[in-house]
């Protein structure tokens, strides 16, 4: 088996060209991968920026809504407080008026009872004095 040098050189050149071709293909793939990685990184950065902007917008919106709701609740609480204060004052006034009326009625009733008993006492004394005078 004799392999001559020319044949070995041919084989070596062929292997070199195949290796060079494969290396070029690998380099092209690596370049495509690097490009794809760069694109993914840029997209990730854009997405991150968009998410940050959206989060900021939602946060601002929520803060504004909370402030609005807080103001509305404060207004409602003050309104209900004023209504309750007015009702309490009204009921207090009504109770005072009713107590005054009941007090007058009670005084008049006691005066009436006192007059009735006084009339009975005077009648009884009159009867006793009339009977004693006979």
mmCIF file of N, CA and C in Angstrom:
data_model
loop_
_atom_site.group_PDB
_atom_site.id
_atom_site.type_symbol
_atom_site.label_atom_id
_atom_site.label_comp_id
_atom_site.label_asym_id
_atom_site.label_seq_id
_atom_site.Cartn_x
_atom_site.Cartn_y
_atom_site.Cartn_z
ATOM 1 N N UNK A 1 0.829 -1.173 0.000
ATOM 2 C CA UNK A 1 0.000 0.000 0.000
ATOM 3 C C UNK A 1 0.879 1.243 0.000
ATOM 4 N N UNK A 2 0.908 1.702 -1.005
ATOM 5 C CA UNK A 2 1.744 2.849 -1.115
ATOM 6 C C UNK A 2 0.946 4.097 -1.379
ATOM 7 N N UNK A 3 1.060 4.982 -0.467
ATOM 8 C CA UNK A 3 0.381 6.267 -0.623
ATOM 9 C C UNK A 3 1.474 7.273 -0.913
ATOM 10 N N UNK A 4 1.304 7.947 -1.966
ATOM 11 C CA UNK A 4 2.339 8.896 -2.312
ATOM 12 C C UNK A 4 2.035 10.260 -1.692
ATOM 13 N N UNK A 5 3.010 11.088 -1.713
ATOM 14 C CA UNK A 5 2.955 12.384 -1.058
ATOM 15 C C UNK A 5 1.936 13.292 -1.740
ATOM 16 N N UNK A 6 1.836 13.201 -3.035
ATOM 17 C CA UNK A 6 0.885 14.051 -3.753
ATOM 18 C C UNK A 6 -0.540 13.737 -3.330
ATOM 19 N N UNK A 7 -0.794 12.448 -3.202
ATOM 20 C CA UNK A 7 -2.144 12.056 -2.778
ATOM 21 C C UNK A 7 -2.398 12.543 -1.354
ATOM 22 N N UNK A 8 -1.411 12.439 -0.491
ATOM 23 C CA UNK A 8 -1.555 12.930 0.887
ATOM 24 C C UNK A 8 -1.767 14.442 0.895
ATOM 25 N N UNK A 9 -1.049 15.136 0.022
ATOM 26 C CA UNK A 9 -1.220 16.588 -0.056
ATOM 27 C C UNK A 9 -2.625 16.931 -0.534
ATOM 28 N N UNK A 10 -3.105 16.173 -1.556
ATOM 29 C CA UNK A 10 -4.471 16.392 -2.050
ATOM 30 C C UNK A 10 -5.470 16.193 -0.933
ATOM 31 N N UNK A 11 -5.291 15.092 -0.215
ATOM 32 C CA UNK A 11 -6.208 14.813 0.894
ATOM 33 C C UNK A 11 -6.140 15.924 1.950
ATOM 34 N N UNK A 12 -4.929 16.334 2.259
ATOM 35 C CA UNK A 12 -4.757 17.382 3.268
ATOM 36 C C UNK A 12 -5.431 18.666 2.792
ATOM 37 N N UNK A 13 -5.264 19.057 1.501
ATOM 38 C CA UNK A 13 -5.901 20.261 0.954
ATOM 39 C C UNK A 13 -7.412 20.126 0.978
ATOM 40 N N UNK A 14 -7.868 18.919 0.594
ATOM 41 C CA UNK A 14 -9.320 18.687 0.597
ATOM 42 C C UNK A 14 -9.853 18.802 2.024
ATOM 43 N N UNK A 15 -9.138 18.207 2.976
ATOM 44 C CA UNK A 15 -9.573 18.307 4.382
ATOM 45 C C UNK A 15 -9.524 19.757 4.864
ATOM 46 N N UNK A 16 -8.480 20.478 4.446
ATOM 47 C CA UNK A 16 -8.372 21.882 4.821
ATOM 48 C C UNK A 16 -9.539 22.691 4.252
ATOM 49 N N UNK A 17 -9.863 22.426 2.952
ATOM 50 C CA UNK A 17 -10.961 23.165 2.339
ATOM 51 C C UNK A 17 -12.286 22.810 3.002
ATOM 52 N N UNK A 18 -12.464 21.509 3.337
ATOM 53 C CA UNK A 18 -13.693 21.093 4.028
ATOM 54 C C UNK A 18 -13.754 21.764 5.402
ATOM 55 N N UNK A 19 -12.613 21.754 6.112
ATOM 56 C CA UNK A 19 -12.574 22.394 7.439
ATOM 57 C C UNK A 19 -12.831 23.893 7.320
ATOM 58 N N UNK A 20 -12.210 24.516 6.297
ATOM 59 C CA UNK A 20 -12.427 25.945 6.100
ATOM 60 C C UNK A 20 -13.891 26.234 5.821
ATOM 61 N N UNK A 21 -14.498 25.394 4.972
ATOM 62 C CA UNK A 21 -15.922 25.553 4.642
ATOM 63 C C UNK A 21 -16.769 25.403 5.904
ATOM 64 N N UNK A 22 -16.460 24.376 6.695
ATOM 65 C CA UNK A 22 -17.202 24.144 7.935
ATOM 66 C C UNK A 22 -17.001 25.303 8.908
ATOM 67 N N UNK A 23 -15.746 25.793 9.000
ATOM 68 C CA UNK A 23 -15.471 26.937 9.877
ATOM 69 C C UNK A 23 -16.240 28.178 9.429
ATOM 70 N N UNK A 24 -16.301 28.387 8.110
ATOM 71 C CA UNK A 24 -17.064 29.523 7.587
ATOM 72 C C UNK A 24 -18.545 29.377 7.924
ATOM 73 N N UNK A 25 -19.055 28.144 7.779
ATOM 74 C CA UNK A 25 -20.459 27.905 8.130
ATOM 75 C C UNK A 25 -20.692 28.163 9.623
ATOM 76 N N UNK A 26 -19.756 27.691 10.457
ATOM 77 C CA UNK A 26 -19.872 27.900 11.908
ATOM 78 C C UNK A 26 -19.825 29.391 12.226
ATOM 79 N N UNK A 27 -18.901 30.118 11.580
ATOM 80 C CA UNK A 27 -18.804 31.564 11.795
ATOM 81 C C UNK A 27 -20.093 32.263 11.377
ATOM 82 N N UNK A 28 -20.663 31.832 10.239
ATOM 83 C CA UNK A 28 -21.917 32.439 9.778
ATOM 84 C C UNK A 28 -23.031 32.174 10.792
ATOM 85 N N UNK A 29 -23.061 30.943 11.281
ATOM 86 C CA UNK A 29 -24.076 30.615 12.295
ATOM 87 C C UNK A 29 -23.869 31.439 13.560
ATOM 88 N N UNK A 30 -22.617 31.565 13.965
ATOM 89 C CA UNK A 30 -22.307 32.358 15.161
ATOM 90 C C UNK A 30 -22.743 33.804 14.962
ATOM 91 N N UNK A 31 -22.465 34.356 13.753
ATOM 92 C CA UNK A 31 -22.881 35.727 13.460
ATOM 93 C C UNK A 31 -24.404 35.865 13.516
ATOM 94 N N UNK A 32 -25.111 34.865 12.944
ATOM 95 C CA UNK A 32 -26.577 34.897 12.997
ATOM 96 C C UNK A 32 -27.051 34.825 14.447
ATOM 97 N N UNK A 33 -26.402 33.948 15.236
ATOM 98 C CA UNK A 33 -26.760 33.836 16.653
ATOM 99 C C UNK A 33 -26.504 35.145 17.399
ATOM 100 N N UNK A 34 -25.372 35.767 17.107
ATOM 101 C CA UNK A 34 -25.065 37.049 17.749
ATOM 102 C C UNK A 34 -26.094 38.106 17.362
ATOM 103 N N UNK A 35 -26.462 38.120 16.064
ATOM 104 C CA UNK A 35 -27.486 39.056 15.608
ATOM 105 C C UNK A 35 -28.806 38.795 16.322
ATOM 106 N N UNK A 36 -29.173 37.523 16.402
ATOM 107 C CA UNK A 36 -30.435 37.139 17.071
ATOM 108 C C UNK A 36 -30.395 37.518 18.556
ATOM 109 N N UNK A 37 -29.261 37.272 19.196
ATOM 110 C CA UNK A 37 -29.113 37.642 20.609
ATOM 111 C C UNK A 37 -29.239 39.152 20.782
ATOM 112 N N UNK A 38 -28.619 39.917 19.869
ATOM 113 C CA UNK A 38 -28.741 41.380 19.922
ATOM 114 C C UNK A 38 -30.194 41.818 19.746
ATOM 115 N N UNK A 39 -30.889 41.188 18.798
ATOM 116 C CA UNK A 39 -32.302 41.514 18.571
ATOM 117 C C UNK A 39 -33.137 41.191 19.804
ATOM 118 N N UNK A 40 -32.881 40.028 20.385
ATOM 119 C CA UNK A 40 -33.620 39.637 21.598
ATOM 120 C C UNK A 40 -33.329 40.617 22.729
ATOM 121 N N UNK A 41 -32.066 40.998 22.879
ATOM 122 C CA UNK A 41 -31.698 41.952 23.932
ATOM 123 C C UNK A 41 -32.410 43.290 23.713
ATOM 124 N N UNK A 42 -32.394 43.777 22.456
ATOM 125 C CA UNK A 42 -33.066 45.043 22.153
ATOM 126 C C UNK A 42 -34.561 44.950 22.423
ATOM 127 N N UNK A 43 -35.165 43.816 22.014
ATOM 128 C CA UNK A 43 -36.598 43.623 22.264
ATOM 129 C C UNK A 43 -36.873 43.584 23.765
ATOM 130 N N UNK A 44 -36.006 42.897 24.495
ATOM 131 C CA UNK A 44 -36.164 42.814 25.944
ATOM 132 C C UNK A 44 -36.079 44.211 26.564
ATOM 133 N N UNK A 45 -35.131 44.994 26.109
ATOM 134 C CA UNK A 45 -34.985 46.362 26.618
ATOM 135 C C UNK A 45 -36.214 47.210 26.275
ATOM 136 N N UNK A 46 -36.718 47.058 25.036
ATOM 137 C CA UNK A 46 -37.932 47.796 24.642
ATOM 138 C C UNK A 46 -39.109 47.375 25.514
ATOM 139 N N UNK A 47 -39.249 46.040 25.675
ATOM 140 C CA UNK A 47 -40.345 45.531 26.502
ATOM 141 C C UNK A 47 -40.224 46.037 27.933
ATOM 142 N N UNK A 48 -39.000 46.036 28.434
ATOM 143 C CA UNK A 48 -38.758 46.519 29.794
ATOM 144 C C UNK A 48 -39.155 47.994 29.901
ATOM 145 N N UNK A 49 -38.773 48.792 28.908
ATOM 146 C CA UNK A 49 -39.114 50.206 28.900
ATOM 147 C C UNK A 49 -40.628 50.394 28.812
ATOM 148 N N UNK A 50 -41.265 49.620 27.926
ATOM 149 C CA UNK A 50 -42.728 49.714 27.786
ATOM 150 C C UNK A 50 -43.419 49.328 29.080
ATOM 151 N N UNK A 51 -42.956 48.240 29.705
ATOM 152 C CA UNK A 51 -43.558 47.808 30.968
ATOM 153 C C UNK A 51 -43.376 48.867 32.058
ATOM 154 N N UNK A 52 -42.192 49.445 32.103
ATOM 155 C CA UNK A 52 -41.935 50.495 33.086
ATOM 156 C C UNK A 52 -42.871 51.676 32.858
ATOM 157 N N UNK A 53 -43.056 52.059 31.596
ATOM 158 C CA UNK A 53 -43.969 53.166 31.276
ATOM 159 C C UNK A 53 -45.403 52.818 31.641
ATOM 160 N N UNK A 54 -45.813 51.578 31.313
ATOM 161 C CA UNK A 54 -47.180 51.153 31.638
ATOM 162 C C UNK A 54 -47.388 51.118 33.147
ATOM 163 N N UNK A 55 -46.410 50.577 33.867
ATOM 164 C CA UNK A 55 -46.516 50.508 35.326
ATOM 165 C C UNK A 55 -46.611 51.918 35.903
ATOM 166 N N UNK A 56 -45.804 52.832 35.390
ATOM 167 C CA UNK A 56 -45.840 54.214 35.861
ATOM 168 C C UNK A 56 -47.194 54.842 35.568
ATOM 169 N N UNK A 57 -47.720 54.589 34.368
ATOM 170 C CA UNK A 57 -49.029 55.145 34.003
ATOM 171 C C UNK A 57 -50.126 54.578 34.901
ATOM 172 N N UNK A 58 -50.104 53.260 35.120
ATOM 173 C CA UNK A 58 -51.116 52.627 35.970
ATOM 174 C C UNK A 58 -50.993 53.143 37.399
ATOM 175 N N UNK A 59 -49.766 53.269 37.868
ATOM 176 C CA UNK A 59 -49.527 53.781 39.225
ATOM 177 C C UNK A 59 -50.089 55.192 39.366
ATOM 178 N N UNK A 60 -49.798 56.039 38.386
ATOM 179 C CA UNK A 60 -50.305 57.408 38.411
ATOM 180 C C UNK A 60 -51.825 57.421 38.377
ATOM 181 N N UNK A 61 -52.384 56.579 37.512
ATOM 182 C CA UNK A 61 -53.841 56.481 37.389
ATOM 183 C C UNK A 61 -54.473 56.036 38.710
ATOM 184 N N UNK A 62 -53.864 55.027 39.333
ATOM 185 C CA UNK A 62 -54.386 54.526 40.607
ATOM 186 C C UNK A 62 -54.293 55.584 41.705
ATOM 187 N N UNK A 63 -53.196 56.307 41.729
ATOM 188 C CA UNK A 63 -53.030 57.366 42.738
ATOM 189 C C UNK A 63 -54.093 58.438 42.539
ATOM 190 N N UNK A 64 -54.325 58.823 41.273
ATOM 191 C CA UNK A 64 -55.353 59.832 40.991
ATOM 192 C C UNK A 64 -56.730 59.329 41.396
ATOM 193 N N UNK A 65 -57.027 58.054 41.086
ATOM 194 C CA UNK A 65 -58.318 57.477 41.440
ATOM 195 C C UNK A 65 -58.481 57.416 42.954
ATOM 196 N N UNK A 66 -57.399 57.023 43.646
ATOM 197 C CA UNK A 66 -57.462 56.959 45.111
ATOM 198 C C UNK A 66 -57.713 58.339 45.703
ATOM 199 N N UNK A 67 -57.053 59.355 45.162
ATOM 200 C CA UNK A 67 -57.258 60.717 45.654
ATOM 201 C C UNK A 67 -58.692 61.174 45.401
ATOM 202 N N UNK A 68 -59.198 60.838 44.208
ATOM 203 C CA UNK A 68 -60.575 61.196 43.861
ATOM 204 C C UNK A 68 -61.554 60.489 44.801
ATOM 205 N N UNK A 69 -61.333 59.169 44.990
ATOM 206 C CA UNK A 69 -62.196 58.396 45.884
ATOM 207 C C UNK A 69 -62.099 58.908 47.310
ATOM 208 N N UNK A 70 -60.894 59.269 47.720
ATOM 209 C CA UNK A 70 -60.683 59.806 49.067
ATOM 210 C C UNK A 70 -61.477 61.100 49.240
ATOM 211 N N UNK A 71 -61.428 61.958 48.235
ATOM 212 C CA UNK A 71 -62.177 63.214 48.289
ATOM 213 C C UNK A 71 -63.677 62.944 48.330
ATOM 214 N N UNK A 72 -64.138 62.015 47.482
ATOM 215 C CA UNK A 72 -65.562 61.678 47.469
ATOM 216 C C UNK A 72 -66.005 61.111 48.812
ATOM 217 N N UNK A 73 -65.198 60.205 49.369
ATOM 218 C CA UNK A 73 -65.543 59.621 50.669
ATOM 219 C C UNK A 73 -65.566 60.680 51.765
ATOM 220 N N UNK A 74 -64.595 61.575 51.733
ATOM 221 C CA UNK A 74 -64.555 62.650 52.727
ATOM 222 C C UNK A 74 -65.804 63.514 52.604
ATOM 223 N N UNK A 75 -66.185 63.842 51.371
ATOM 224 C CA UNK A 75 -67.392 64.647 51.157
ATOM 225 C C UNK A 75 -68.632 63.904 51.654
ATOM 226 N N UNK A 76 -68.721 62.596 51.342
ATOM 227 C CA UNK A 76 -69.873 61.809 51.792
ATOM 228 C C UNK A 76 -69.916 61.742 53.312
ATOM 229 N N UNK A 77 -68.765 61.519 53.936
ATOM 230 C CA UNK A 77 -68.711 61.439 55.396
ATOM 231 C C UNK A 77 -69.160 62.755 56.008
ATOM 232 N N UNK A 78 -68.674 63.865 55.464
ATOM 233 C CA UNK A 78 -69.079 65.178 55.984
ATOM 234 C C UNK A 78 -70.573 65.405 55.768
ATOM 235 N N UNK A 79 -71.077 64.983 54.619
ATOM 236 C CA UNK A 79 -72.504 65.129 54.332
ATOM 237 C C UNK A 79 -73.337 64.326 55.320
ATOM 238 N N UNK A 80 -72.948 63.062 55.531
ATOM 239 C CA UNK A 80 -73.683 62.209 56.475
ATOM 240 C C UNK A 80 -73.563 62.769 57.886
ATOM 241 N N UNK A 81 -72.382 63.256 58.238
ATOM 242 C CA UNK A 81 -72.177 63.850 59.569
ATOM 243 C C UNK A 81 -73.102 65.048 59.760
ATOM 244 N N UNK A 82 -73.177 65.898 58.739
ATOM 245 C CA UNK A 82 -74.055 67.070 58.826
ATOM 246 C C UNK A 82 -75.517 66.659 58.926
ATOM 247 N N UNK A 83 -75.913 65.651 58.132
ATOM 248 C CA UNK A 83 -77.295 65.158 58.199
ATOM 249 C C UNK A 83 -77.609 64.627 59.584
ATOM 250 N N UNK A 84 -76.690 63.806 60.124
ATOM 251 C CA UNK A 84 -76.907 63.246 61.455
ATOM 252 C C UNK A 84 -76.954 64.341 62.520
ATOM 253 N N UNK A 85 -76.082 65.325 62.394
ATOM 254 C CA UNK A 85 -76.086 66.439 63.344
ATOM 255 C C UNK A 85 -77.416 67.181 63.268
ATOM 256 N N UNK A 86 -77.900 67.420 62.054
ATOM 257 C CA UNK A 86 -79.192 68.093 61.885
ATOM 258 C C UNK A 86 -80.323 67.258 62.479
ATOM 259 N N UNK A 87 -80.309 65.944 62.230
ATOM 260 C CA UNK A 87 -81.355 65.077 62.773
ATOM 261 C C UNK A 87 -81.297 65.053 64.295
ATOM 262 N N UNK A 88 -80.097 64.953 64.853
ATOM 263 C CA UNK A 88 -79.944 64.943 66.311
ATOM 264 C C UNK A 88 -80.461 66.252 66.902
ATOM 265 N N UNK A 89 -80.099 67.363 66.261
ATOM 266 C CA UNK A 89 -80.582 68.665 66.736
ATOM 267 C C UNK A 89 -82.091 68.732 66.645
ATOM 268 N N UNK A 90 -82.648 68.244 65.543
ATOM 269 C CA UNK A 90 -84.103 68.246 65.359
ATOM 270 C C UNK A 90 -84.788 67.397 66.424
ATOM 271 N N UNK A 91 -84.263 66.186 66.657
ATOM 272 C CA UNK A 91 -84.859 65.299 67.662
ATOM 273 C C UNK A 91 -84.720 65.917 69.046
ATOM 274 N N UNK A 92 -83.584 66.518 69.329
ATOM 275 C CA UNK A 92 -83.357 67.178 70.624
ATOM 276 C C UNK A 92 -84.369 68.301 70.827
ATOM 277 N N UNK A 93 -84.568 69.112 69.786
ATOM 278 C CA UNK A 93 -85.539 70.205 69.866
ATOM 279 C C UNK A 93 -86.946 69.663 70.091
ATOM 280 N N UNK A 94 -87.296 68.606 69.341
ATOM 281 C CA UNK A 94 -88.624 67.997 69.502
ATOM 282 C C UNK A 94 -88.806 67.450 70.910
ATOM 283 N N UNK A 95 -87.769 66.780 71.428
ATOM 284 C CA UNK A 95 -87.849 66.238 72.784
ATOM 285 C C UNK A 95 -88.006 67.343 73.827
ATOM 286 N N UNK A 96 -87.256 68.419 73.662
ATOM 287 C CA UNK A 96 -87.373 69.546 74.606
ATOM 288 C C UNK A 96 -88.766 70.141 74.549
ATOM 289 N N UNK A 97 -89.306 70.319 73.328
ATOM 290 C CA UNK A 97 -90.665 70.860 73.183
ATOM 291 C C UNK A 97 -91.686 69.925 73.807
ATOM 292 N N UNK A 98 -91.535 68.617 73.580
ATOM 293 C CA UNK A 98 -92.462 67.645 74.147
ATOM 294 C C UNK A 98 -92.358 67.625 75.665
ATOM 295 N N UNK A 99 -91.133 67.699 76.187
ATOM 296 C CA UNK A 99 -90.953 67.714 77.638
ATOM 297 C C UNK A 99 -91.599 68.957 78.242
ATOM 298 N N UNK A 100 -91.424 70.097 77.573
ATOM 299 C CA UNK A 100 -92.048 71.334 78.059
ATOM 300 C C UNK A 100 -93.569 71.195 78.062
ATOM 301 N N UNK A 101 -94.105 70.615 76.979
ATOM 302 C CA UNK A 101 -95.560 70.421 76.876
ATOM 303 C C UNK A 101 -96.028 69.457 77.966
ATOM 304 N N UNK A 102 -95.299 68.338 78.131
ATOM 305 C CA UNK A 102 -95.655 67.364 79.162
ATOM 306 C C UNK A 102 -95.534 67.977 80.554
ATOM 307 N N UNK A 103 -94.525 68.808 80.745
ATOM 308 C CA UNK A 103 -94.344 69.483 82.033
ATOM 309 C C UNK A 103 -95.530 70.397 82.308
ATOM 310 N N UNK A 104 -95.961 71.164 81.315
ATOM 311 C CA UNK A 104 -97.133 72.041 81.479
ATOM 312 C C UNK A 104 -98.380 71.206 81.794
ATOM 313 N N UNK A 105 -98.558 70.112 81.033
ATOM 314 C CA UNK A 105 -99.719 69.239 81.277
ATOM 315 C C UNK A 105 -99.688 68.656 82.695
ATOM 316 N N UNK A 106 -98.502 68.259 83.128
ATOM 317 C CA UNK A 106 -98.365 67.686 84.462
ATOM 318 C C UNK A 106 -98.662 68.731 85.529
ATOM 319 N N UNK A 107 -98.151 69.928 85.333
ATOM 320 C CA UNK A 107 -98.429 71.012 86.294
ATOM 321 C C UNK A 107 -99.931 71.307 86.330
ATOM 322 N N UNK A 108 -100.536 71.378 85.137
ATOM 323 C CA UNK A 108 -101.981 71.632 85.093
ATOM 324 C C UNK A 108 -102.756 70.490 85.753
ATOM 325 N N UNK A 109 -102.312 69.251 85.546
ATOM 326 C CA UNK A 109 -102.973 68.096 86.159
ATOM 327 C C UNK A 109 -102.861 68.167 87.681
ATOM 328 N N UNK A 110 -101.629 68.507 88.164
ATOM 329 C CA UNK A 110 -101.459 68.640 89.616
ATOM 330 C C UNK A 110 -102.299 69.773 90.172
ATOM 331 N N UNK A 111 -102.374 70.861 89.445
ATOM 332 C CA UNK A 111 -103.231 71.987 89.905
ATOM 333 C C UNK A 111 -104.683 71.529 89.947
ATOM 334 N N UNK A 112 -105.119 70.818 88.912
ATOM 335 C CA UNK A 112 -106.495 70.300 88.875
ATOM 336 C C UNK A 112 -106.750 69.344 90.020
ATOM 337 N N UNK A 113 -105.774 68.428 90.277
ATOM 338 C CA UNK A 113 -105.933 67.476 91.380
ATOM 339 C C UNK A 113 -105.946 68.218 92.710
ATOM 340 N N UNK A 114 -105.062 69.191 92.853
ATOM 341 C CA UNK A 114 -105.010 69.977 94.085
ATOM 342 C C UNK A 114 -106.321 70.727 94.303
ATOM 343 N N UNK A 115 -106.878 71.304 93.239
ATOM 344 C CA UNK A 115 -108.166 72.008 93.351
ATOM 345 C C UNK A 115 -109.289 71.033 93.712
ATOM 346 N N UNK A 116 -109.237 69.840 93.119
ATOM 347 C CA UNK A 116 -110.270 68.849 93.409
ATOM 348 C C UNK A 116 -110.197 68.434 94.874
ATOM 349 N N UNK A 117 -108.995 68.122 95.359
ATOM 350 C CA UNK A 117 -108.867 67.730 96.766
ATOM 351 C C UNK A 117 -109.179 68.891 97.705
ATOM 352 N N UNK A 118 -108.773 70.096 97.290
ATOM 353 C CA UNK A 118 -109.101 71.274 98.112
ATOM 354 C C UNK A 118 -110.613 71.451 98.178
ATOM 355 N N UNK A 119 -111.267 71.266 97.032
ATOM 356 C CA UNK A 119 -112.730 71.384 97.011
ATOM 357 C C UNK A 119 -113.348 70.331 97.924
ATOM 358 N N UNK A 120 -112.817 69.077 97.854
ATOM 359 C CA UNK A 120 -113.321 68.023 98.744
ATOM 360 C C UNK A 120 -113.069 68.357 100.210
ATOM 361 N N UNK A 121 -111.886 68.878 100.492
ATOM 362 C CA UNK A 121 -111.565 69.253 101.881
ATOM 363 C C UNK A 121 -112.491 70.375 102.370
ATOM 364 N N UNK A 122 -112.670 71.365 101.522
ATOM 365 C CA UNK A 122 -113.550 72.478 101.919
ATOM 366 C C UNK A 122 -114.971 71.961 102.124
ATOM 367 N N UNK A 123 -115.420 71.078 101.234
ATOM 368 C CA UNK A 123 -116.766 70.513 101.358
ATOM 369 C C UNK A 123 -116.872 69.705 102.647
ATOM 370 N N UNK A 124 -115.820 68.891 102.924
ATOM 371 C CA UNK A 124 -115.846 68.079 104.154
ATOM 372 C C UNK A 124 -115.827 68.966 105.392
ATOM 373 N N UNK A 125 -114.973 69.990 105.379
ATOM 374 C CA UNK A 125 -114.922 70.915 106.529
ATOM 375 C C UNK A 125 -116.259 71.634 106.674
ATOM 376 N N UNK A 126 -116.855 72.032 105.607
ATOM 377 C CA UNK A 126 -118.146 72.725 105.590
ATOM 378 C C UNK A 126 -119.213 71.820 106.196
ATOM 379 N N UNK A 127 -119.143 70.548 105.770
ATOM 380 C CA UNK A 127 -120.131 69.610 106.293
ATOM 381 C C UNK A 127 -119.929 69.420 107.780
ATOM 382 N N UNK A 128 -118.673 69.267 108.184
ATOM 383 C CA UNK A 128 -118.388 69.073 109.624
ATOM 384 C C UNK A 128 -118.800 70.311 110.394
ATOM 385 N N UNK A 129 -118.462 71.478 109.919
ATOM 386 C CA UNK A 129 -118.831 72.709 110.621
ATOM 387 C C UNK A 129 -120.340 72.908 110.628
ATOM 388 N N UNK A 130 -120.975 72.552 109.544
ATOM 389 C CA UNK A 130 -122.450 72.680 109.489
ATOM 390 C C UNK A 130 -123.071 71.697 110.467
ATOM 391 N N UNK A 131 -122.570 70.495 110.536
ATOM 392 C CA UNK A 131 -123.123 69.483 111.421
ATOM 393 C C UNK A 131 -122.838 69.845 112.880
ATOM 394 N N UNK A 132 -121.638 70.406 113.100
ATOM 395 C CA UNK A 132 -121.277 70.787 114.444
ATOM 396 C C UNK A 132 -122.077 71.997 114.894
ATOM 397 N N UNK A 133 -122.429 72.856 113.976
ATOM 398 C CA UNK A 133 -123.169 74.067 114.318
ATOM 399 C C UNK A 133 -124.628 73.784 114.586
ATOM 400 N N UNK A 134 -125.133 72.684 114.333
ATOM 401 C CA UNK A 134 -126.552 72.360 114.566
ATOM 402 C C UNK A 134 -126.726 71.883 115.914
#
